[in-house]
Coordinates of C-alpha atoms and ligand atoms in Angstrom, one line a residue:
X1 CA 0.2 0.2 0.2
X2 CA 1.5 3.7 -1.0
X3 CA 2.0 6.0 2.2
X4 CA -0.3 9.0 2.4
X5 CA 3.0 10.9 1.3
X6 CA 3.4 9.4 -2.2
X7 CA -0.6 9.8 -2.6
X8 CA -0.4 13.5 -2.1
X9 CA 2.9 13.6 -4.3
X10 CA 0.8 12.2 -6.9
X11 CA -2.3 14.5 -6.2
X12 CA -0.2 17.4 -5.9
X13 CA 1.2 17.8 -9.7
X14 CA -2.2 19.1 -10.7
X15 CA -2.3 21.6 -7.7
X16 CA 0.6 23.7 -8.4
X17 CA -1.5 26.3 -10.3
X18 CA -3.6 26.6 -6.9
X19 CA -0.5 26.9 -4.4
X20 CA 1.3 30.1 -6.2
X21 CA -2.4 31.2 -6.6
X22 CA -3.1 31.3 -2.8
X23 CA 0.4 32.2 -2.1
X24 CA -0.3 35.4 -3.9
X25 CA -3.5 36.2 -2.5
X26 CA -2.1 37.0 0.5
X27 CA 1.7 36.9 2.4
X28 CA 0.3 36.2 5.8
X29 CA -0.9 32.7 6.3
X30 CA 0.6 32.3 10.0
X31 CA -1.1 30.5 11.8
X32 CA -1.2 32.9 14.5
X33 CA -2.5 34.8 12.9
X34 CA -6.4 34.3 12.2
X35 CA -8.3 35.6 9.8
X36 CA -10.3 38.4 10.8
X37 CA -13.1 40.7 8.9
X38 CA -10.7 44.3 9.2
X39 CA -7.8 42.2 6.8
X40 CA -7.6 43.4 3.8
X41 CA -9.1 41.1 1.1
X42 CA -6.2 40.3 -1.7
X43 CA -8.8 38.9 -4.3
X44 CA -12.5 39.7 -5.0
X45 CA -14.9 39.2 -6.9
X46 CA -13.6 35.4 -7.0
X47 CA -16.3 32.1 -7.6
X48 CA -15.1 28.7 -7.1
X49 CA -17.5 26.3 -7.7
X50 CA -16.9 21.8 -7.6
X51 CA -15.7 19.7 -10.6
X52 CA -15.8 20.8 -14.0
X53 CA -19.6 21.7 -14.3
X54 CA -18.3 24.6 -12.3
X55 CA -16.8 26.0 -16.0
X56 CA -20.2 27.0 -16.9
X57 CA -21.1 27.9 -13.6
X58 CA -19.1 29.9 -12.7
X59 CA -19.6 31.6 -16.7
X60 CA -23.0 32.5 -15.4
X61 CA -22.3 33.7 -11.7
X62 CA -19.2 35.9 -13.2
X63 CA -22.1 37.5 -15.2
X64 CA -23.2 39.3 -11.9
X65 CA -19.9 39.3 -10.0
X66 CA -17.9 41.1 -12.8
X67 CA -20.8 43.6 -12.9
X68 CA -20.7 44.6 -9.1
X69 CA -23.7 41.9 -8.4
X70 CA -23.6 40.3 -5.3
X71 CA -22.5 36.9 -4.0
X72 CA -25.8 36.0 -3.6
X73 CA -27.1 36.6 -7.0
X74 CA -24.2 34.9 -8.8
X75 CA -24.1 31.7 -6.5
X76 CA -27.7 30.9 -7.0
X77 CA -27.7 32.4 -11.1
X78 CA -24.3 30.0 -11.1
X79 CA -25.8 26.8 -10.1
X80 CA -28.8 27.0 -12.0
X81 CA -27.1 26.4 -15.1
X82 CA -26.1 23.1 -13.6
X83 CA -29.8 22.2 -12.4
X84 CA -30.9 22.9 -16.0
X85 CA -28.5 21.0 -17.3
X86 CA -30.3 18.0 -18.8
X87 CA -26.8 16.4 -19.6
X88 CA -25.9 16.5 -16.0
X89 CA -27.0 13.6 -14.4
X90 CA -26.4 14.3 -10.6
X91 CA -27.9 17.8 -10.4
X92 CA -31.4 19.2 -10.8
X93 CA -33.0 18.4 -14.5
X94 CA -31.9 14.8 -15.0
X95 CA -30.3 13.8 -12.4
X96 CA -30.2 9.7 -11.8
X97 CA -33.2 8.5 -9.8
X98 CA -33.7 6.8 -6.4
X99 CA -33.8 3.3 -6.6
X100 CA -38.0 3.5 -7.1
X101 CA -37.3 5.7 -10.0
X102 CA -38.5 9.4 -8.4
X103 CA -35.5 12.0 -8.6
X104 CA -35.2 14.0 -5.7
X105 CA -33.5 17.1 -4.6
X106 CA -31.9 18.6 -2.0
X107 CA -30.3 22.5 -2.0
X108 CA -29.1 25.1 0.3
X109 CA -28.0 28.6 0.3
X110 CA -26.6 30.9 2.6
X111 CA -25.5 34.9 2.7
X112 CA -23.5 37.2 4.4
X113 CA -25.8 37.7 7.2
X114 CA -26.0 34.0 8.1
X115 CA -29.4 33.8 6.7
X116 CA -29.9 30.4 5.3
X117 CA -32.7 28.7 3.3
X118 CA -32.8 24.5 2.1
X119 CA -35.0 22.3 0.3
X120 CA -34.6 18.3 0.9
X121 CA -36.6 16.0 -1.0
X122 CA -38.1 18.0 -3.3
X123 CA -39.3 16.5 -6.8
X124 CA -40.2 18.0 -9.9
X125 CA -39.2 21.3 -9.2
X126 CA -35.8 22.0 -11.5
X127 CA -34.2 25.1 -9.8
X128 CA -34.7 24.0 -6.1
X129 CA -31.6 26.0 -5.3
X130 CA -34.1 29.2 -6.3
X131 CA -36.7 27.5 -3.8
X132 CA -34.0 27.2 -0.9
X133 CA -33.7 31.2 -1.8
X134 CA -37.2 31.8 -1.5
X135 CA -37.3 29.7 1.8
X136 CA -34.8 32.0 3.4
X137 CA -36.3 35.3 2.6
X138 CA -40.2 34.4 2.4
X139 CA -40.5 32.2 5.4
X140 CA -38.9 32.2 9.1
X141 CA -37.7 28.6 9.0
X142 CA -34.8 27.4 7.1
X143 CA -36.0 24.0 5.2
X144 CA -38.8 22.8 3.8
X145 CA -38.7 18.9 2.7
X146 CA -41.2 16.7 0.3
X147 CA -44.7 17.5 -0.1
X148 CA -44.1 20.4 1.5
X149 CA -41.5 22.0 -0.3
X150 CA -42.8 21.4 -3.8
X151 CA -46.4 23.0 -2.5
X152 CA -44.7 26.3 -1.1
X153 CA -42.8 26.7 -4.6
X154 CA -45.6 25.9 -6.7
X155 CA -47.5 28.7 -4.6
X156 CA -43.8 30.9 -5.5
X157 CA -44.7 30.6 -9.4
X158 CA -42.3 27.7 -10.0
X159 CA -43.6 25.3 -12.5
X160 CA -44.1 21.8 -12.3
X161 CA -41.5 19.6 -14.2
X162 CA -40.5 16.3 -15.1
X163 CA -37.2 15.6 -14.0
X164 CA -36.7 12.4 -15.0
X165 CA -35.0 12.6 -19.2
X166 CA -34.7 9.7 -21.6
X167 CA -31.3 9.3 -20.5
X168 CA -31.6 9.0 -16.8
X169 CA -34.7 6.7 -17.1
X170 CA -32.7 4.2 -19.2
X171 CA -29.5 4.2 -17.1
X172 CA -32.0 3.4 -14.1
X173 CA -33.5 0.7 -15.8
X174 CA -30.3 -1.2 -16.9
X175 CA -29.6 -0.6 -13.4
X176 CA -32.6 -2.1 -12.1
X177 CA -32.0 -5.0 -14.5
X178 CA -28.2 -5.3 -13.8
X179 CA -27.5 -4.4 -10.3
X180 CA -28.2 -5.7 -7.0
X181 CA -31.1 -3.5 -5.3
X182 CA -29.0 -1.6 -3.0
X183 CA -27.7 2.2 -3.6
X184 CA -24.9 2.8 -5.3
X185 CA -21.4 4.6 -4.5
X186 CA -19.1 5.1 -6.6
X187 CA -17.0 8.6 -7.7
X188 CA -19.1 8.8 -11.0
X189 CA -22.4 9.8 -9.1
X190 CA -21.4 12.3 -6.3
X191 CA -20.8 15.3 -8.5
X192 CA -22.5 17.8 -6.7
X193 CA -22.4 21.1 -7.5
X194 CA -21.2 23.6 -4.7
X195 CA -20.3 27.4 -5.0
X196 CA -19.0 29.9 -3.0
X197 CA -18.0 33.3 -4.2
X198 CA -16.8 36.6 -2.8
X199 CA -18.8 40.1 -4.6
X200 CA -17.1 43.2 -4.9
X201 CA -18.2 44.6 -1.5
X202 CA -16.1 42.0 0.0
X203 CA -19.6 39.7 1.2
X204 CA -19.2 35.9 1.1
X205 CA -22.2 33.7 -0.4
X206 CA -23.0 30.2 -1.0
X207 CA -25.2 27.4 -2.7
X208 CA -24.8 23.7 -2.8
X209 CA -27.8 21.6 -4.4
X210 CA -27.7 17.8 -6.0
X211 CA -30.0 15.1 -7.2
X212 CA -28.3 13.3 -4.1
X213 CA -26.4 9.5 -4.3
X214 CA -27.7 7.5 -7.8
X215 CA -30.4 4.9 -7.0
X216 CA -30.7 5.7 -3.1
X217 CA -33.2 4.8 -0.8
X218 CA -36.4 6.5 -1.4
X219 CA -36.5 9.5 0.9
X220 CA -32.3 9.5 1.6
X221 CA -31.6 13.5 2.0
X222 CA -28.2 14.0 1.8
X223 CA -25.8 16.6 3.6
X224 CA -26.4 19.2 0.6
X225 CA -29.7 20.7 1.8
X226 CA -27.7 20.5 5.9
X227 CA -26.4 24.2 6.7
X228 CA -23.1 22.8 8.3
X229 CA -23.1 20.3 6.6
X230 CA -23.0 20.5 2.5
X231 CA -22.7 24.4 2.9
X232 CA -21.3 27.1 5.6
X233 CA -20.2 30.7 5.4
X234 CA -19.3 32.9 7.7
X235 CA -18.7 36.5 6.6
X236 CA -16.2 37.2 9.0
X237 CA -14.3 33.7 8.4
X238 CA -14.8 32.3 4.8
X239 CA -16.9 29.6 3.4
X240 CA -16.8 26.0 2.4
X241 CA -19.0 23.3 0.7
X242 CA -18.5 19.5 0.2
X243 CA -18.9 17.3 -2.4
X244 CA -19.2 13.3 -1.9
X245 CA -21.2 11.0 0.3
X246 CA -23.5 12.7 2.0
X247 CA -23.1 10.6 5.2
X248 CA -19.6 11.0 5.8
X249 CA -20.3 15.1 5.4
X250 CA -23.0 14.7 7.9
X251 CA -21.3 13.3 10.6
X252 CA -18.5 15.4 10.5
X253 CA -20.2 18.5 10.2
X254 CA -17.9 18.8 7.4
X255 CA -18.3 22.3 5.6
X256 CA -18.8 24.2 9.3
X257 CA -15.7 22.2 10.5
X258 CA -13.7 23.9 7.6
X259 CA -14.8 27.5 8.3
X260 CA -14.2 26.9 12.1
X261 CA -10.8 25.6 11.0
X262 CA -10.2 28.6 9.2
X263 CA -11.6 30.9 12.0
X264 CA -9.0 29.4 13.8
X265 CA -5.5 30.4 11.7
X266 CA -5.8 27.5 8.9
X267 CA -5.3 28.5 5.6
X268 CA -8.7 27.1 3.2
X269 CA -6.3 24.1 2.2
X270 CA -5.0 23.3 5.6
X271 CA -8.5 23.6 6.8
X272 CA -9.2 21.0 4.0
X273 CA -6.8 18.6 4.7
X274 CA -8.1 18.5 7.8
X275 CA -11.3 18.0 7.4
X276 CA -10.5 15.1 4.8
X277 CA -8.6 13.6 7.3
X278 CA -11.2 14.0 9.9
X279 CA -13.3 12.1 7.8
X280 CA -11.0 9.3 6.8
X281 CA -10.2 9.0 11.1
X282 CA -14.5 8.3 11.6
X283 CA -14.8 5.5 9.0
X284 CA -13.2 2.2 9.1
X285 CA -14.3 1.1 5.9
X286 CA -13.2 4.1 3.6
X287 CA -14.4 1.6 0.5
X288 CA -16.1 4.5 -1.9
X289 CA -15.9 6.7 0.6
X290 CA -15.1 9.9 -1.5
X291 CA -15.7 13.3 -0.5
X292 CA -14.3 16.5 -1.3
X293 CA -13.7 20.1 0.1
X294 CA -13.8 23.8 -1.1
X295 CA -13.3 26.6 0.7
X296 CA -12.4 30.5 0.3
X297 CA -11.7 32.6 2.8
X298 CA -12.4 36.2 3.5
X299 CA -9.2 37.5 2.1
X300 CA -9.5 35.4 -1.3
X301 CA -7.6 32.6 -0.4
X302 CA -9.2 29.1 -1.6
X303 CA -8.0 25.6 -1.3
X304 CA -9.5 22.5 -2.2
X305 CA -8.9 18.7 -0.8
X306 CA -10.5 15.1 -1.0
X307 CA -10.4 11.7 0.4
X308 CA -9.9 10.1 -3.3
X309 CA -8.1 11.2 -6.4
X310 CA -10.2 13.0 -9.2
X311 CA -12.0 16.0 -7.4
X312 CA -11.6 18.8 -9.4
X313 CA -13.0 22.6 -9.0
X314 CA -13.8 25.5 -11.2
X315 CA -11.7 28.7 -10.2
X316 CA -12.7 32.2 -11.8
X317 CA -11.3 35.7 -10.9
X318 CA -10.4 38.8 -13.0
X319 CA -7.3 37.6 -13.7
X320 CA -8.1 34.0 -13.9
X321 CA -10.3 31.2 -14.8
X322 CA -9.1 27.7 -14.6
X323 CA -9.6 23.9 -13.2
X324 CA -7.8 23.1 -10.3
X325 CA -6.9 19.3 -9.7
X326 CA -7.2 18.5 -6.3
X327 CA -4.7 17.1 -3.8
X328 CA -6.0 13.9 -2.4
X329 CA -5.3 11.0 0.1
X330 CA -6.3 7.8 -1.9
X331 CA -6.2 6.2 -4.8
X332 CA -9.1 4.0 -6.0
Ligands
LIG401 N1 -23.0 14.7 -1.5 C1 -24.5 14.5 -1.7 C2 -25.2 13.8 -1.4 O1 -24.5 12.9 -1.0 O2 -26.5 13.5 -1.6

């Protein structure tokens, strides 16, 4: 078995750019200097999001951020692109269904004032992130689930839409024919889109949305609609988002932990690494336990890390737009 260091060495190749940029973002990354609100923001606006689909999502977010729009509007409009892409089989329209053939969606959103909204187990609505925003802005609650979330969405003017595309239906039928009747867990079916951003005013916001684990048990809800698990934003400190096996992220309060680690002086990269280490230490069986974190601090420094190889993030800023391969702890 290869050592952790060897694995990191393999993963570090694609991460050189990330490390260079974070080093450029701010010189002072001492652990003795916790990030506080009054520090100068070196990079803004900036947006980062999970996986390859983050490139198109970032484009939509950048349209808003580059015109002095808010981070909240940017992350909502950004992830809507992925939700509405029928070719993407892990988010919104075209998402792979649960084992009974239902596409059920989870999403949450959080702003710089710690306002947040979420929907869980929502069906037949293409853009759950916008329903989550309505929950945040138009109700005294944080989360609506199931039929209640659906009825609320209709009341707010959202349209009932069949989310099960022919492509996803066919994949599900193939799975039914060839697989054991259990949820599958692998690297392909866990590509939630999580997006975090800082706007020109220096405010942070984040959004997270998914159709969840493919062929999951009917009724299963993952980390993506849970504030503190799939997403957390503290405007004094930074923001973090998770992707991967939601159960592991919930068990470790993943995104909240990343933000708390930054509060105590860790860089975004170090915070993501420690959160991944915690996932690993809390699970005896790590088979297919892929989890990845992205983090952004108040200064615009960012980082990402994952349990297994293959996780990447899309980054957009005035001076650059690129994909970054995350460092990781293990190979598949
Ligand atoms: N992280 C997405 C899920 O587990 O549903």
